[in-house]
Coordinates of C-alpha atoms in Angstrom, one line a residue:
X1372 CA -8.3 -26.2 22.3
X1373 CA -9.5 -23.5 20.0
X1374 CA -10.9 -25.0 16.7
X1375 CA -8.8 -23.9 13.6
X1376 CA -10.0 -23.0 10.1
X1377 CA -8.5 -25.3 7.4
X1378 CA -8.1 -25.3 3.5
X1379 CA -10.0 -22.7 1.5
X1380 CA -11.5 -21.4 4.8
X1381 CA -8.2 -20.4 6.3
X1382 CA -7.2 -18.7 2.9
X1383 CA -10.5 -16.8 2.8
X1384 CA -10.0 -15.7 6.5
X1385 CA -6.4 -14.3 5.5
X1386 CA -8.0 -12.3 2.7
X1387 CA -10.6 -10.8 5.3
X1388 CA -7.9 -9.9 7.7
X1389 CA -5.9 -8.4 4.9
X1390 CA -8.7 -6.3 3.8
X1391 CA -9.8 -5.2 7.5
X1392 CA -6.3 -4.3 8.6
X1393 CA -5.1 -2.3 5.6
X1394 CA -8.4 -0.6 4.8
X1395 CA -8.3 1.2 8.4
X1396 CA -5.4 3.2 7.3
X1397 CA -7.0 5.0 4.4
X1398 CA -9.9 6.1 6.4
X1399 CA -8.4 9.2 7.8
X1400 CA -7.6 10.5 4.2
X1401 CA -11.0 12.2 3.7
X1402 CA -11.0 13.7 6.9
X1403 CA -7.8 15.8 6.5
X1404 CA -9.6 18.9 5.2
X1405 CA -11.9 18.5 8.2
X1406 CA -9.1 18.2 10.7
X1407 CA -7.4 21.1 9.0
X1408 CA -10.5 23.3 9.7
X1409 CA -11.3 21.9 13.1
X1410 CA -7.7 22.2 14.5
X1411 CA -6.5 25.0 12.5
X1412 CA -3.6 23.1 10.9
X1413 CA -1.4 24.6 8.2
X1414 CA -0.6 22.5 5.1
X1415 CA 2.7 21.5 6.5
X1416 CA 1.1 20.2 9.7
X1417 CA -1.1 17.8 7.5
X1418 CA 2.2 16.5 5.8
X1419 CA 3.7 15.7 9.1
X1420 CA 0.7 13.8 9.9
X1421 CA 1.1 11.8 6.6
X1422 CA 4.8 11.5 7.3
X1423 CA 4.2 10.1 10.8
X1424 CA 2.3 7.2 9.1
X1425 CA 5.1 6.4 6.9
X1426 CA 7.9 6.6 9.8
X1427 CA 5.7 4.1 11.8
X1428 CA 5.6 1.8 8.9
X1429 CA 9.2 1.8 7.7
X1430 CA 10.7 1.6 11.6
X1431 CA 8.4 -1.4 12.1
X1432 CA 9.2 -3.1 8.9
X1433 CA 13.0 -2.7 9.7
X1434 CA 12.5 -4.3 13.1
X1435 CA 9.6 -6.8 13.2
X1436 CA 9.0 -7.1 9.4
X1437 CA 10.8 -10.6 9.4
X1438 CA 9.7 -11.8 12.8
X1439 CA 7.0 -14.1 11.5
X1440 CA 9.7 -16.1 9.8
X1441 CA 10.6 -17.0 13.3
X1442 CA 7.7 -16.9 15.6
X1443 CA 4.9 -17.8 13.0
X1444 CA 2.5 -15.8 11.2
X1445 CA -0.5 -15.7 13.7
X1446 CA 1.3 -13.9 16.7
X1447 CA 2.5 -11.0 14.4
X1448 CA -0.9 -10.6 12.8
X1449 CA -2.5 -10.4 16.2
X1450 CA -0.1 -7.7 17.3
X1451 CA -1.0 -5.8 13.8
X1452 CA -4.7 -6.1 14.5
X1453 CA -4.5 -4.8 18.1
X1454 CA -2.3 -1.9 17.0
X1455 CA -4.8 -1.1 14.3
X1456 CA -7.6 -1.1 16.8
X1457 CA -5.8 1.1 19.3
X1458 CA -5.1 3.5 16.5
X1459 CA -8.8 3.8 15.5
X1460 CA -9.8 4.6 18.8
X1461 CA -7.1 7.2 19.2
X1462 CA -8.4 8.8 16.1
X1463 CA -11.8 9.0 17.8
X1464 CA -10.3 10.9 20.7
X1465 CA -7.9 13.0 18.9
X1466 CA -8.3 16.6 19.9
X1467 CA -5.5 18.4 18.0
X1468 CA -2.3 17.9 16.0
X1469 CA -0.5 15.6 18.5
X1470 CA -3.4 13.3 18.8
X1471 CA -3.6 12.8 15.1
X1472 CA 0.4 12.4 14.8
X1473 CA 0.2 9.7 17.5
X1474 CA -2.8 8.0 15.9
X1475 CA -1.2 8.0 12.5
X1476 CA 2.1 6.6 14.0
X1477 CA 0.3 3.7 15.5
X1478 CA -1.7 3.0 12.1
X1479 CA 2.0 2.8 10.7
X1480 CA 3.0 0.5 13.4
X1481 CA -0.1 -1.7 12.7
X1482 CA 0.7 -1.9 8.8
X1483 CA 4.5 -2.3 9.3
X1484 CA 3.7 -5.4 11.9
X1485 CA 1.3 -7.1 9.9
X1486 CA 1.9 -6.4 6.1
X1487 CA 4.9 -8.7 5.4
X1488 CA 3.2 -11.5 7.6
X1489 CA -0.2 -11.1 5.7
X1490 CA 1.7 -11.5 2.3
X1491 CA 3.6 -14.6 3.7
X1492 CA 0.3 -16.0 5.3
X1493 CA -1.3 -15.9 1.8
X1494 CA 1.3 -18.1 0.4
X1495 CA 1.4 -20.5 3.4
X1496 CA -2.5 -20.8 3.1
X1497 CA -2.7 -20.8 -0.8
X1498 CA -5.1 -23.8 -1.9
X1499 CA -3.1 -26.6 -3.3
X1500 CA 0.1 -24.6 -2.8
X1501 CA -1.0 -22.0 -5.5
X1502 CA 1.7 -19.4 -4.9
X1503 CA 0.8 -17.5 -8.1
X1504 CA -2.7 -16.8 -6.7
X1505 CA -1.3 -15.9 -3.3
X1506 CA 1.3 -13.4 -4.8
X1507 CA -1.2 -11.8 -7.1
X1508 CA -3.6 -11.2 -4.1
X1509 CA -0.7 -9.8 -2.1
X1510 CA -0.3 -7.3 -4.8
X1511 CA -4.1 -6.7 -5.4
X1512 CA -5.4 -6.7 -1.9
X1513 CA -3.6 -3.6 -0.7
X1514 CA -5.1 -1.2 -3.2
X1515 CA -8.4 -2.7 -2.9
X1516 CA -8.4 -2.3 0.9
X1517 CA -7.3 1.2 0.6
X1518 CA -10.1 2.1 -1.9
X1519 CA -12.5 0.6 0.6
X1520 CA -11.2 2.6 3.5
X1521 CA -11.1 6.0 1.5
X1522 CA -14.7 5.3 0.2
X1523 CA -16.1 4.6 3.6
X1524 CA -14.6 7.7 4.9
X1525 CA -16.0 9.8 2.1
X1526 CA -19.4 8.3 2.4
X1527 CA -19.5 8.9 6.0
X1528 CA -18.8 12.6 5.5
X1529 CA -21.6 12.6 3.0
X1530 CA -24.3 10.8 5.1
X1531 CA -23.6 11.1 8.9
X1532 CA -23.9 13.8 11.4
X1533 CA -20.8 12.4 13.0
X1534 CA -18.9 11.0 10.1
X1535 CA -15.8 10.2 12.1
X1536 CA -17.6 8.2 14.7
X1537 CA -19.5 6.1 11.8
X1538 CA -16.3 5.5 9.8
X1539 CA -13.9 4.7 12.6
X1540 CA -16.7 2.6 14.4
X1541 CA -17.3 0.4 11.3
X1542 CA -13.5 0.0 10.9
X1543 CA -13.0 -1.0 14.6
X1544 CA -15.7 -3.7 14.2
X1545 CA -14.1 -4.9 11.0
X1546 CA -10.6 -5.2 12.7
X1547 CA -12.1 -7.0 15.7
X1548 CA -13.6 -9.7 13.4
X1549 CA -10.2 -10.0 11.6
X1550 CA -8.7 -10.3 15.3
X1551 CA -11.0 -13.4 15.8
X1552 CA -10.4 -14.8 12.5
X1553 CA -6.7 -14.6 13.1
X1554 CA -7.0 -16.6 16.3
X1555 CA -8.7 -19.1 14.2
X1556 CA -6.0 -19.5 11.7
X1557 CA -3.7 -22.6 11.6
X1558 CA -0.1 -21.8 12.2
X1559 CA 1.7 -23.4 9.2
X1560 CA 4.9 -21.6 9.7
X1561 CA 7.1 -23.4 12.4
X1562 CA 9.0 -21.5 15.0
X1563 CA 12.6 -21.4 14.9
X1564 CA 15.6 -19.7 16.6
X1565 CA 16.8 -16.2 15.8
X1566 CA 13.6 -14.3 16.7
X1567 CA 15.5 -11.9 19.0
X1568 CA 18.3 -11.3 16.6
X1569 CA 15.7 -10.6 13.7
X1570 CA 14.7 -7.3 15.6
X1571 CA 17.9 -5.5 14.9
X1572 CA 17.1 -2.9 12.3
X1573 CA 18.1 -4.1 8.9
X1574 CA 16.8 -4.7 5.6
X1575 CA 18.5 -7.8 4.1
X1576 CA 17.8 -9.9 0.9
X1577 CA 19.0 -13.4 0.6
X1578 CA 21.7 -14.0 -2.0
X1579 CA 19.4 -16.1 -4.2
X1580 CA 16.8 -13.4 -4.3
X1581 CA 19.0 -10.4 -5.0
X1582 CA 19.0 -10.4 -8.7
X1583 CA 15.2 -10.7 -8.7
X1584 CA 15.0 -7.9 -6.3
X1585 CA 17.3 -5.6 -8.2
X1586 CA 15.0 -6.2 -11.3
X1587 CA 11.9 -5.0 -9.9
X1588 CA 13.0 -2.4 -7.1
X1589 CA 12.4 0.3 -9.7
X1590 CA 9.1 -0.9 -10.3
X1591 CA 8.1 -0.7 -6.6
X1592 CA 9.5 2.7 -6.3
X1593 CA 7.7 4.1 -9.5
X1594 CA 4.2 2.6 -8.6
X1595 CA 4.2 3.5 -4.8
X1596 CA 5.5 7.0 -5.7
X1597 CA 2.5 7.3 -8.0
X1598 CA 0.2 6.0 -5.2
X1599 CA 1.7 8.8 -3.0
X1600 CA 0.7 11.4 -5.3
X1601 CA -2.9 10.3 -5.2
X1602 CA -3.3 9.5 -1.6
X1603 CA -1.2 12.6 -0.2
X1604 CA -1.5 15.3 -2.6
X1605 CA -4.5 14.6 -5.1
X1606 CA -7.2 15.7 -2.5
X1607 CA -5.8 18.9 -2.1
X1608 CA -5.3 19.4 -5.7
X1609 CA -9.1 18.8 -6.4
X1610 CA -10.1 20.8 -3.4
X1611 CA -8.5 23.9 -5.0
X1612 CA -9.7 23.1 -8.5
X1613 CA -13.3 21.8 -7.7
X1614 CA -14.1 24.0 -4.6
X1615 CA -17.8 23.5 -5.1
X1616 CA -17.8 19.8 -5.5
X1617 CA -19.0 17.4 -2.6
X1618 CA -16.3 15.7 -0.7
X1619 CA -17.4 12.4 -2.0
X1620 CA -16.8 13.6 -5.5
X1621 CA -13.2 14.8 -4.7
X1622 CA -12.6 11.2 -3.4
X1623 CA -13.8 9.4 -6.6
X1624 CA -10.5 9.8 -8.5
X1625 CA -8.7 8.3 -5.4
X1626 CA -11.1 5.5 -5.2
X1627 CA -10.8 4.9 -9.0
X1628 CA -7.1 5.0 -8.9
X1629 CA -7.0 2.3 -6.2
X1630 CA -9.9 0.1 -7.7
X1631 CA -8.1 -0.1 -11.1
X1632 CA -5.0 -0.9 -9.3
X1633 CA -6.8 -3.9 -7.8
X1634 CA -8.4 -4.8 -10.9
X1635 CA -5.0 -5.1 -12.5
X1636 CA -4.5 -8.3 -10.4
X1637 CA -7.5 -10.0 -11.9
X1638 CA -6.5 -8.9 -15.5
X1639 CA -2.9 -10.0 -15.3
X1640 CA -3.2 -12.9 -13.2
X1641 CA -2.8 -15.5 -15.8
X1642 CA 0.2 -13.8 -17.5
X1643 CA 3.9 -14.5 -16.6
X1644 CA 5.4 -12.0 -14.3
X1645 CA 7.6 -10.7 -17.0
X1646 CA 4.7 -10.0 -19.4
X1647 CA 2.7 -8.4 -16.6
X1648 CA 5.6 -6.1 -15.7
X1649 CA 6.1 -5.2 -19.4
X1650 CA 2.5 -4.2 -19.7
X1651 CA 2.1 -2.4 -16.2
X1652 CA 5.4 -0.3 -16.5
X1653 CA 4.2 1.6 -19.7
X1654 CA 0.7 2.1 -18.1
X1655 CA 2.4 3.7 -15.3
X1656 CA 4.3 6.1 -17.6
X1657 CA 1.2 7.0 -19.8
X1658 CA -0.8 7.4 -16.5
X1659 CA 1.6 9.8 -14.9
X1660 CA 1.9 11.9 -18.2
X1661 CA -1.9 12.2 -18.7
X1662 CA -2.6 12.9 -15.0
X1663 CA 0.1 15.5 -15.1
X1664 CA -1.4 17.0 -18.3
X1665 CA -4.7 17.1 -16.5
X1666 CA -3.4 18.9 -13.4
X1667 CA -1.5 21.5 -15.4
X1668 CA -4.7 22.7 -17.1
X1669 CA -6.6 25.5 -15.1
X1670 CA -10.0 23.6 -14.5
X1671 CA -8.4 19.8 -14.1
X1672 CA -10.7 18.4 -16.9
X1673 CA -12.7 15.5 -15.5
X1674 CA -12.5 13.3 -18.7
X1675 CA -8.6 13.8 -18.9
X1676 CA -8.1 13.2 -15.2
X1677 CA -10.3 9.9 -15.2
X1678 CA -8.3 8.7 -18.1
X1679 CA -4.9 9.3 -16.4
X1680 CA -6.2 8.0 -13.2
X1681 CA -7.6 4.7 -14.7
X1682 CA -4.2 4.2 -16.6
X1683 CA -2.1 5.0 -13.7
X1684 CA -4.0 2.9 -11.2
X1685 CA -3.8 -0.2 -13.5
X1686 CA 0.1 0.5 -13.8
X1687 CA 0.5 0.8 -10.1
X1688 CA -1.4 -2.4 -9.2
X1689 CA 0.2 -4.4 -12.1
X1690 CA 3.6 -3.2 -11.2
X1691 CA 3.0 -4.1 -7.6
X1692 CA 1.6 -7.4 -8.0
X1693 CA 3.9 -8.6 -10.7
X1694 CA 7.0 -7.4 -8.8
X1695 CA 5.7 -9.5 -5.8
X1696 CA 5.1 -12.5 -7.8
X1697 CA 8.5 -12.1 -9.3
X1698 CA 10.0 -12.1 -5.7
X1699 CA 7.9 -14.9 -4.3
X1700 CA 9.0 -17.2 -7.3
X1701 CA 12.6 -16.5 -6.5
X1702 CA 12.4 -16.8 -2.6
X1703 CA 12.7 -19.9 -0.4
X1704 CA 9.5 -20.2 2.0
X1705 CA 11.6 -19.7 5.1
X1706 CA 12.8 -16.2 3.9
X1707 CA 9.5 -15.0 2.5
X1708 CA 8.6 -12.5 5.2
X1709 CA 12.0 -11.2 5.2
X1710 CA 12.0 -10.4 1.3
X1711 CA 8.6 -9.1 1.7
X1712 CA 9.6 -6.7 4.4
X1713 CA 12.5 -5.5 2.3
X1714 CA 10.3 -5.0 -0.8
X1715 CA 7.6 -3.3 1.4
X1716 CA 10.2 -0.9 3.0
X1717 CA 11.3 0.3 -0.3
X1718 CA 7.6 0.7 -1.5
X1719 CA 6.8 2.6 1.6
X1720 CA 9.6 4.9 1.4
X1721 CA 8.7 5.7 -2.2
X1722 CA 5.3 6.2 -1.1
X1723 CA 6.2 8.7 1.7
X1724 CA 9.4 10.5 1.0
X1725 CA 8.4 12.4 -2.3
X1726 CA 4.9 13.1 -0.7
X1727 CA 6.5 14.8 2.2
X1728 CA 8.7 16.7 0.1
X1729 CA 6.0 17.6 -2.1
X1730 CA 3.9 18.8 1.0
X1731 CA 6.8 21.0 2.1
X1732 CA 7.0 22.7 -1.3
X1733 CA 3.2 23.6 -1.4
X1734 CA 3.5 26.7 0.5
X1735 CA 6.1 28.2 -1.9
X1736 CA 4.8 27.1 -5.2
X1737 CA 1.3 26.1 -4.9
X1738 CA -0.3 22.6 -4.7
X1739 CA -1.0 22.2 -8.4
X1740 CA 2.5 23.1 -9.5
X1741 CA 4.0 20.7 -7.0
X1742 CA 1.4 17.9 -8.3
X1743 CA 2.5 18.6 -11.9
X1744 CA 6.2 18.2 -10.7
X1745 CA 5.4 15.2 -8.7
X1746 CA 3.8 13.5 -11.8
X1747 CA 6.7 14.3 -13.9
X1748 CA 9.0 12.9 -11.2
X1749 CA 7.0 9.6 -11.5
X1750 CA 7.0 9.5 -15.3
X1751 CA 11.0 9.7 -15.2
X1752 CA 11.3 7.0 -12.5
X1753 CA 8.9 4.8 -14.4
X1754 CA 11.0 5.0 -17.5
X1755 CA 14.3 4.3 -15.5
X1756 CA 12.5 1.3 -14.0
X1757 CA 11.5 0.1 -17.2
X1758 CA 15.2 0.2 -18.4
X1759 CA 16.5 -1.5 -15.3
X1760 CA 14.0 -4.3 -15.5
X1761 CA 14.6 -5.0 -19.2
X1762 CA 18.5 -4.9 -18.6
X1763 CA 18.1 -7.3 -15.8
X1764 CA 15.9 -9.7 -17.6
X1765 CA 18.2 -9.8 -20.6
X1766 CA 21.1 -10.5 -18.3
X1767 CA 19.2 -13.3 -16.6
X1768 CA 18.4 -14.7 -20.1
X1769 CA 21.9 -14.4 -21.3
X1770 CA 23.1 -16.3 -18.3
X1771 CA 20.7 -19.0 -18.6
X1772 CA 21.7 -19.7 -22.2

């Protein structure tokens, strides 16, 4: 019988698996300009590659997103790890547009399969039943992992003669380690009937969680739309504005955005979800405004962009982790993966659809103009999200009294 990790060891193992699986999806980002030159890709083609990732995530979340509530966390996490390894191998062998799309779809399947199960596994393995810590990490680990992946790709481009081989090779090794750790995890979630029925595409939220879900859905949309601006469009904006800058320098705003998103979890962990959301949503509004202001200026001033990036990153991370905490507190353990799948489906749609629309507009109006409009869109959505959350919170207080 295979020995199993226990206690804090199991919790630490889930964190490592989370970082390895999610970080591999950000590694291709710094390589998009290289792929565009190598394979002669038009801007719309790189947008399709990005969209393929989102399609893979959403379709998988809608089908297997809740599966770990029925078959347990470990089998679903193993499937996610194996899909991630296969996607990285496909990137190494990609010889054109079709290969990139196929690899990106499989990366989306990897994340769509594992993300809800990872969030639920963190709660299951939390030491002393500390669901607050688990839900904070469920919100903080994705941006931290994405920052690691993007930074690894950028560094590989700077230092290696074959940067793709170095970056993807390191990530393959990391996900292989995550696979081994997954095999050692204890299975704390019992199997139950209904697994096959759960594969029917749907996005449901249990009745008892719907009020909490309605309150934070706007925050999820605004935060992940902001992430879409940085991951999908900002590298092209900076490539146009800073043509002489090294590739790693153009990756630093993205890494800073994601790093401050992860930092938000540590800063807001001791605050109630309500307080954290009330702090994070205005940060998202201000960050979108300042970043848009920086982009609209001809040279994209470094200081102004840095300020907007830091504030927007903090707002993204804060809204995401506080929203997940809010949902975890309102959800029964047996429905946790189901609710996480619904929340992540909304988040990734907000991450992908505006970015795809923006990419389609770039040839007609220019990347900088599209990015400014995108920032304005996030600014308005965040204002609406704030109003919706405050109204829902006030309604909940009124009903309790």
